[in-house]
Tab-separated table of C-alpha atoms and ligand atoms in Angstrom:
chain	number	residue	atom	x	y	z
A	1	UNK	CA	0.000	0.000	0.000
A	2	UNK	CA	1.310	3.504	0.715
A	3	UNK	CA	4.179	2.155	2.769
A	4	UNK	CA	7.037	2.685	0.351
A	5	UNK	CA	9.937	4.757	1.678
A	6	UNK	CA	11.023	5.812	-1.794
A	7	UNK	CA	7.853	7.582	-2.939
A	8	UNK	CA	9.474	11.013	-2.759
A	9	UNK	CA	8.789	13.806	-5.246
A	10	UNK	CA	6.619	12.269	-7.962
A	11	UNK	CA	7.247	13.312	-11.563
A	12	UNK	CA	4.531	15.728	-12.595
A	13	UNK	CA	3.968	16.559	-16.262
A	14	UNK	CA	4.169	20.324	-16.770
A	15	UNK	CA	6.306	20.856	-13.669
A	16	UNK	CA	10.012	20.739	-12.936
A	17	UNK	CA	10.983	19.364	-9.539
A	18	UNK	CA	12.859	22.130	-7.709
A	19	UNK	CA	13.423	21.012	-4.132
A	20	UNK	CA	12.334	18.502	-1.516
A	21	UNK	CA	12.132	18.980	2.224
A	22	UNK	CA	11.634	16.149	4.686
A	23	UNK	CA	7.958	15.734	3.962
A	24	UNK	CA	7.142	18.183	1.148
A	25	UNK	CA	8.158	18.776	-2.446
A	26	UNK	CA	8.435	21.969	-4.442
A	27	UNK	CA	8.047	22.304	-8.236
A	28	UNK	CA	8.254	25.101	-10.775
A	29	UNK	CA	5.412	25.191	-13.305
A	30	UNK	CA	6.628	25.049	-16.919
A	31	UNK	CA	5.421	27.670	-19.389
A	32	UNK	CA	4.200	27.017	-22.960
A	33	UNK	CA	7.789	26.736	-24.202
A	34	UNK	CA	8.739	24.280	-21.462
A	35	UNK	CA	10.672	26.822	-19.396
A	36	UNK	CA	10.186	27.066	-15.625
A	37	UNK	CA	8.025	30.064	-14.650
A	38	UNK	CA	9.704	32.419	-12.207
A	39	UNK	CA	6.515	33.749	-10.616
A	40	UNK	CA	4.847	30.608	-9.245
A	41	UNK	CA	5.600	27.368	-7.423
A	42	UNK	CA	3.696	24.152	-6.791
A	43	UNK	CA	3.892	23.148	-3.149
A	44	UNK	CA	3.135	19.468	-2.591
A	45	UNK	CA	2.521	17.901	0.818
A	46	UNK	CA	3.430	14.205	0.830
A	47	UNK	CA	2.158	11.520	3.196
A	48	UNK	CA	5.656	11.235	4.666
A	49	UNK	CA	5.971	11.648	8.425
A	50	UNK	CA	8.963	12.505	10.565
A	51	UNK	CA	9.608	11.528	14.160
A	52	UNK	CA	12.714	11.934	16.304
A	53	UNK	CA	14.350	13.735	13.364
A	54	UNK	CA	13.913	10.782	11.010
A	55	UNK	CA	11.665	10.641	7.994
A	56	UNK	CA	9.980	7.307	8.598
A	57	UNK	CA	9.822	4.603	5.974
A	58	UNK	CA	6.080	4.313	6.524
A	59	UNK	CA	3.684	6.894	5.155
A	60	UNK	CA	0.419	8.074	6.707
A	61	UNK	CA	-2.356	7.900	4.093
A	62	UNK	CA	-4.090	11.270	3.555
A	63	UNK	CA	-1.668	13.178	5.789
A	64	UNK	CA	-0.617	15.474	2.936
A	65	UNK	CA	-4.218	16.217	2.011
A	66	UNK	CA	-5.264	16.839	5.622
A	67	UNK	CA	-2.431	19.315	6.149
A	68	UNK	CA	-3.042	21.066	2.834
A	69	UNK	CA	-6.788	21.402	3.423
A	70	UNK	CA	-6.228	22.591	6.991
A	71	UNK	CA	-3.742	25.211	5.829
A	72	UNK	CA	-6.198	26.465	3.207
A	73	UNK	CA	-8.896	26.699	5.881
A	74	UNK	CA	-6.619	28.741	8.140
A	75	UNK	CA	-5.515	31.070	5.306
A	76	UNK	CA	-9.155	32.160	4.951
A	77	UNK	CA	-9.419	32.767	8.688
A	78	UNK	CA	-6.234	34.835	8.754
A	79	UNK	CA	-6.946	36.856	5.601
A	80	UNK	CA	-7.882	39.992	7.556
A	81	UNK	CA	-4.388	39.983	9.122
A	82	UNK	CA	-2.399	39.607	5.888
A	83	UNK	CA	-2.622	38.192	2.358
A	84	UNK	CA	-1.565	34.591	1.670
A	85	UNK	CA	0.380	33.065	-1.208
A	86	UNK	CA	-2.189	30.649	-2.658
A	87	UNK	CA	-3.053	31.231	-6.307
A	88	UNK	CA	-5.010	28.076	-7.132
A	89	UNK	CA	-5.866	24.586	-5.929
A	90	UNK	CA	-6.236	23.366	-9.515
A	91	UNK	CA	-3.292	20.949	-9.518
A	92	UNK	CA	-2.277	17.739	-11.322
A	93	UNK	CA	-4.487	14.725	-10.481
A	94	UNK	CA	-1.557	12.821	-8.913
A	95	UNK	CA	-1.358	15.420	-6.156
A	96	UNK	CA	-5.012	16.504	-6.042
A	97	UNK	CA	-6.002	17.759	-2.617
A	98	UNK	CA	-2.457	17.905	-1.319
A	99	UNK	CA	-0.885	20.571	-3.498
A	100	UNK	CA	-1.350	24.282	-4.053
A	101	UNK	CA	-0.103	26.626	-6.736
A	102	UNK	CA	1.428	29.638	-4.992
A	103	UNK	CA	2.952	33.028	-5.771
A	104	UNK	CA	6.720	32.792	-5.760
A	105	UNK	CA	7.881	35.180	-3.086
A	106	UNK	CA	11.155	36.468	-1.774
A	107	UNK	CA	11.195	34.400	1.431
A	108	UNK	CA	12.035	36.085	4.728
A	109	UNK	CA	15.204	34.349	5.975
A	110	UNK	CA	13.931	33.957	9.549
A	111	UNK	CA	11.934	31.126	11.129
A	112	UNK	CA	9.110	33.044	12.764
A	113	UNK	CA	8.045	31.114	15.852
A	114	UNK	CA	5.498	32.151	18.440
A	115	UNK	CA	4.815	30.351	21.708
A	116	UNK	CA	1.507	30.498	23.602
A	117	UNK	CA	2.430	27.664	25.987
A	118	UNK	CA	5.811	26.864	27.469
A	119	UNK	CA	7.486	23.632	26.363
A	120	UNK	CA	10.433	22.279	24.401
A	121	UNK	CA	13.333	24.642	23.825
A	122	UNK	CA	11.328	27.599	25.183
A	123	UNK	CA	10.954	25.776	28.484
A	124	UNK	CA	14.665	24.922	28.505
A	125	UNK	CA	15.566	28.595	27.948
A	126	UNK	CA	13.148	29.696	30.692
A	127	UNK	CA	14.648	27.245	33.181
A	128	UNK	CA	18.141	28.540	32.458
A	129	UNK	CA	17.414	32.263	32.264
A	130	UNK	CA	13.835	33.069	33.317
A	131	UNK	CA	13.373	34.423	29.791
A	132	UNK	CA	12.422	33.215	26.340
A	133	UNK	CA	13.899	35.135	23.462
A	134	UNK	CA	14.675	38.081	25.698
A	135	UNK	CA	11.172	38.243	27.195
A	136	UNK	CA	11.123	37.926	30.999
A	137	UNK	CA	8.437	35.486	32.199
A	138	UNK	CA	6.897	35.119	35.663
A	139	UNK	CA	8.457	32.682	38.148
A	140	UNK	CA	6.961	29.244	38.695
A	141	UNK	CA	6.072	28.285	35.150
A	142	UNK	CA	6.242	24.563	34.302
A	143	UNK	CA	6.135	22.354	31.208
A	144	UNK	CA	2.864	23.179	29.468
A	145	UNK	CA	2.118	26.465	31.269
A	146	UNK	CA	0.024	28.921	29.285
A	147	UNK	CA	1.695	32.267	28.656
A	148	UNK	CA	-0.333	35.446	29.196
A	149	UNK	CA	0.501	36.534	25.642
A	150	UNK	CA	2.247	34.676	22.829
A	151	UNK	CA	5.986	35.364	22.704
A	152	UNK	CA	7.928	35.736	19.438
A	153	UNK	CA	10.965	33.403	19.484
A	154	UNK	CA	12.654	33.713	16.083
A	155	UNK	CA	15.295	31.283	14.890
A	156	UNK	CA	17.651	30.804	11.998
A	157	UNK	CA	16.592	28.731	8.998
A	158	UNK	CA	19.049	25.887	9.307
A	159	UNK	CA	19.869	23.737	6.281
A	160	UNK	CA	17.953	20.443	6.189
A	161	UNK	CA	19.205	17.965	8.770
A	162	UNK	CA	20.382	20.707	11.089
A	163	UNK	CA	18.418	22.321	13.861
A	164	UNK	CA	17.214	25.913	13.815
A	165	UNK	CA	19.073	28.071	16.334
A	166	UNK	CA	17.251	30.718	18.353
A	167	UNK	CA	18.301	34.279	17.508
A	168	UNK	CA	17.778	37.463	19.495
A	169	UNK	CA	15.248	39.947	18.158
A	170	UNK	CA	18.160	42.325	17.512
A	171	UNK	CA	19.520	39.827	14.978
A	172	UNK	CA	16.171	39.810	13.185
A	173	UNK	CA	16.425	43.609	13.060
A	174	UNK	CA	19.930	43.343	11.589
A	175	UNK	CA	18.710	40.844	8.992
A	176	UNK	CA	15.502	42.471	7.763
A	177	UNK	CA	15.392	45.962	9.280
A	178	UNK	CA	13.521	47.311	12.300
A	179	UNK	CA	10.197	47.915	10.581
A	180	UNK	CA	9.988	44.457	8.993
A	181	UNK	CA	11.178	42.808	12.229
A	182	UNK	CA	8.402	44.499	14.205
A	183	UNK	CA	5.891	43.368	11.576
A	184	UNK	CA	7.110	39.734	11.798
A	185	UNK	CA	6.883	39.807	15.596
A	186	UNK	CA	3.378	41.291	15.576
A	187	UNK	CA	1.954	39.070	12.836
A	188	UNK	CA	3.472	35.810	14.086
A	189	UNK	CA	1.997	36.362	17.552
A	190	UNK	CA	-1.370	37.445	16.135
A	191	UNK	CA	-1.564	34.363	13.907
A	192	UNK	CA	-1.027	32.082	16.912
A	193	UNK	CA	-3.454	34.072	19.071
A	194	UNK	CA	-6.125	33.887	16.341
A	195	UNK	CA	-5.437	30.180	15.939
A	196	UNK	CA	-6.012	29.553	19.628
A	197	UNK	CA	-9.139	31.751	19.768
A	198	UNK	CA	-10.641	29.411	17.198
A	199	UNK	CA	-9.064	26.117	18.319
A	200	UNK	CA	-9.737	26.310	22.046
A	201	UNK	CA	-13.516	26.038	21.572
A	202	UNK	CA	-12.906	22.922	19.525
A	203	UNK	CA	-10.805	21.055	22.047
A	204	UNK	CA	-7.388	21.801	20.562
A	205	UNK	CA	-4.515	23.803	22.020
A	206	UNK	CA	-1.907	25.222	19.659
A	207	UNK	CA	1.098	25.451	21.953
A	208	UNK	CA	3.425	27.069	19.445
A	209	UNK	CA	3.832	27.528	15.733
A	210	UNK	CA	6.370	28.294	13.046
A	211	UNK	CA	5.264	30.669	10.307
A	212	UNK	CA	6.942	31.459	6.984
A	213	UNK	CA	6.596	34.848	5.356
A	214	UNK	CA	7.522	36.067	1.916
A	215	UNK	CA	7.668	39.456	0.259
A	216	UNK	CA	6.013	40.453	-3.027
A	217	UNK	CA	8.039	42.374	-5.600
A	218	UNK	CA	6.314	45.552	-4.334
A	219	UNK	CA	7.398	44.878	-0.754
A	220	UNK	CA	4.107	43.576	0.661
A	221	UNK	CA	4.446	40.885	3.328
A	222	UNK	CA	2.579	37.650	2.526
A	223	UNK	CA	1.836	34.543	4.583
A	224	UNK	CA	3.518	31.619	2.804
A	225	UNK	CA	4.053	27.889	3.111
A	226	UNK	CA	1.690	25.980	5.410
A	227	UNK	CA	0.084	27.520	8.469
A	228	UNK	CA	-1.173	26.207	11.818
A	229	UNK	CA	-0.829	22.548	10.833
A	230	UNK	CA	0.355	19.749	13.105
A	231	UNK	CA	3.662	19.757	11.157
A	232	UNK	CA	4.320	23.450	11.778
A	233	UNK	CA	2.820	23.619	15.265
A	234	UNK	CA	2.434	21.657	18.492
A	235	UNK	CA	-1.210	20.613	18.780
A	236	UNK	CA	-2.385	19.277	22.142
A	237	UNK	CA	-5.767	17.772	23.065
A	238	UNK	CA	-7.267	20.446	25.371
A	239	UNK	CA	-9.005	17.882	27.600
A	240	UNK	CA	-5.672	16.262	28.462
A	241	UNK	CA	-3.780	19.512	29.099
A	242	UNK	CA	-2.096	19.318	32.485
A	243	UNK	CA	0.748	21.726	33.153
A	244	UNK	CA	3.678	20.143	34.970
A	245	UNK	CA	4.270	17.244	32.604
A	246	UNK	CA	5.037	16.694	28.923
A	247	UNK	CA	1.773	17.043	26.985
A	248	UNK	CA	0.720	14.296	24.549
A	249	UNK	CA	1.007	15.360	20.927
A	250	UNK	CA	-2.314	15.334	19.086
A	251	UNK	CA	-0.991	13.743	15.919
A	252	UNK	CA	2.228	11.818	16.507
A	253	UNK	CA	1.681	10.318	19.937
A	254	UNK	CA	1.000	6.778	18.716
A	255	UNK	CA	4.078	6.922	16.484
A	256	UNK	CA	6.366	8.168	19.239
A	257	UNK	CA	4.903	5.806	21.838
A	258	UNK	CA	5.342	2.787	19.576
A	259	UNK	CA	8.852	3.735	18.404
A	260	UNK	CA	10.024	4.176	22.004
A	261	UNK	CA	8.283	1.009	23.242
A	262	UNK	CA	10.057	-2.355	23.441
A	263	UNK	CA	7.703	-3.590	20.695
A	264	UNK	CA	9.561	-1.585	18.035
A	265	UNK	CA	12.952	-3.075	18.910
A	266	UNK	CA	14.379	0.369	18.109
A	267	UNK	CA	16.309	2.735	20.319
A	268	UNK	CA	16.352	6.466	19.771
A	269	UNK	CA	20.091	6.808	20.253
A	270	UNK	CA	21.059	3.724	18.240
A	271	UNK	CA	21.707	5.877	15.180
A	272	UNK	CA	19.669	3.284	13.257
A	273	UNK	CA	16.791	4.217	11.051
A	274	UNK	CA	13.444	3.544	12.748
A	275	UNK	CA	11.566	0.418	11.623
A	276	UNK	CA	8.363	0.424	9.553
A	277	UNK	CA	5.267	1.209	11.594
A	278	UNK	CA	2.670	-1.518	12.240
A	279	UNK	CA	-0.550	-1.068	10.245
A	280	UNK	CA	-2.452	-0.309	13.439
A	281	UNK	CA	-0.139	2.588	14.329
A	282	UNK	CA	-0.446	3.941	10.779
A	283	UNK	CA	-4.242	3.724	10.871
A	284	UNK	CA	-4.600	5.261	14.339
A	285	UNK	CA	-2.244	8.088	13.340
A	286	UNK	CA	-4.197	8.728	10.139
A	287	UNK	CA	-7.355	8.876	12.274
A	288	UNK	CA	-5.740	11.515	14.528
A	289	UNK	CA	-4.865	13.752	11.563
A	290	UNK	CA	-8.403	13.416	10.208
A	291	UNK	CA	-9.814	14.036	13.692
A	292	UNK	CA	-7.873	17.261	14.200
A	293	UNK	CA	-8.989	18.505	10.765
A	294	UNK	CA	-12.634	17.683	11.479
A	295	UNK	CA	-12.538	19.129	14.990
A	296	UNK	CA	-10.984	22.406	13.928
A	297	UNK	CA	-12.895	22.995	10.713
A	298	UNK	CA	-16.181	21.360	11.743
A	299	UNK	CA	-16.113	19.827	8.249
A	300	UNK	CA	-15.974	16.175	7.313
A	301	UNK	CA	-12.596	15.275	5.761
A	302	UNK	CA	-12.634	13.987	2.181
B	1	Q0Z	C1	8.738	27.391	0.609
B	1	Q0Z	C2	9.213	24.241	1.280
B	1	Q0Z	C3	9.708	22.180	0.192
B	1	Q0Z	C4	7.507	22.882	0.348
B	1	Q0Z	C5	10.586	27.880	-0.424
B	1	Q0Z	N1	5.506	31.128	-1.884
B	1	Q0Z	C6	6.823	30.747	-1.866
B	1	Q0Z	N2	7.712	31.419	-2.608
B	1	Q0Z	C7	8.998	31.071	-2.601
B	1	Q0Z	N3	9.471	30.054	-1.880
B	1	Q0Z	C8	8.645	29.329	-1.107
B	1	Q0Z	C9	7.283	29.669	-1.084
B	1	Q0Z	CL1	6.140	28.817	-0.131
B	1	Q0Z	C10	9.259	28.248	-0.335
B	1	Q0Z	N4	9.708	26.567	1.025
B	1	Q0Z	C11	9.632	25.491	2.002
B	1	Q0Z	C12	10.140	23.323	0.864
B	1	Q0Z	C13	8.409	21.954	-0.057
B	1	Q0Z	C14	7.907	24.017	1.021
B	1	Q0Z	F1	10.586	21.300	-0.262
B	1	Q0Z	N5	10.839	26.853	0.419
């Protein structure tokens, strides 16, 4: 079935493959004379899944479509904050539902992260310094604590396989200028705040998120890439939220639990590639992606 590790970047007639990330592929549309257009891209979400920094050999059916449809749903709900990059969802049949044609933008070279809840590297920074990204936080916060307001915690865009490094806001200013930096800070935090306003009523917490921005030739800032998906954000089930412990991940919990259980025969620090997932783990994980889509949007998936 869809359990083949090598199904990366399908060949698409009319498109030239440009780049592949861990779980997504980028193409340039070809013009009438077969030349790549310089004003658009095709962004394709695969069914690949990563865990513990590995792209797994097993795929999750419909994951790419769920994330693409969720992103499109969010773009509409963020459109009063800023324009988005989507031009069309009319895409080749091989990638129907999981690809979008987008404006090619000049991408902002900063990973724009906002945190509404404290966990992960933000928690580690807080424990060391009492701050995250230069913002002083109250004493006594624990893993999973809600922050009064989302905090902007920018990082570098590391090459694939490397980890993004946090950067001070002053570095963002040096990179893009004070006005643009202030705009990135404001919009990234507003996007997460809007996301949580909508999600909280539907039983989902968006702990943090990474947003990508691009700039139009005229200088206008545009929301790019995917937005407020489980791949770009930490989604937690609201009914299981309990500050003071690691929160279960909405989407990948079954994958992580199985990979770290004796049943997998795999060890995280073995350096070995993780084994294929059992069908049951694949199916339960697919169901979680569909569930988060249906919960958030109130629409039936597919
Ligand atoms: C997005 C990525 C990958 C999918 C570049 N509108 C845009 N204009 C210019 N560049 C991008 C976008 Cl979205 C862009 N990425 C990340 C990599 C598949 C998205 F392999 N990189």
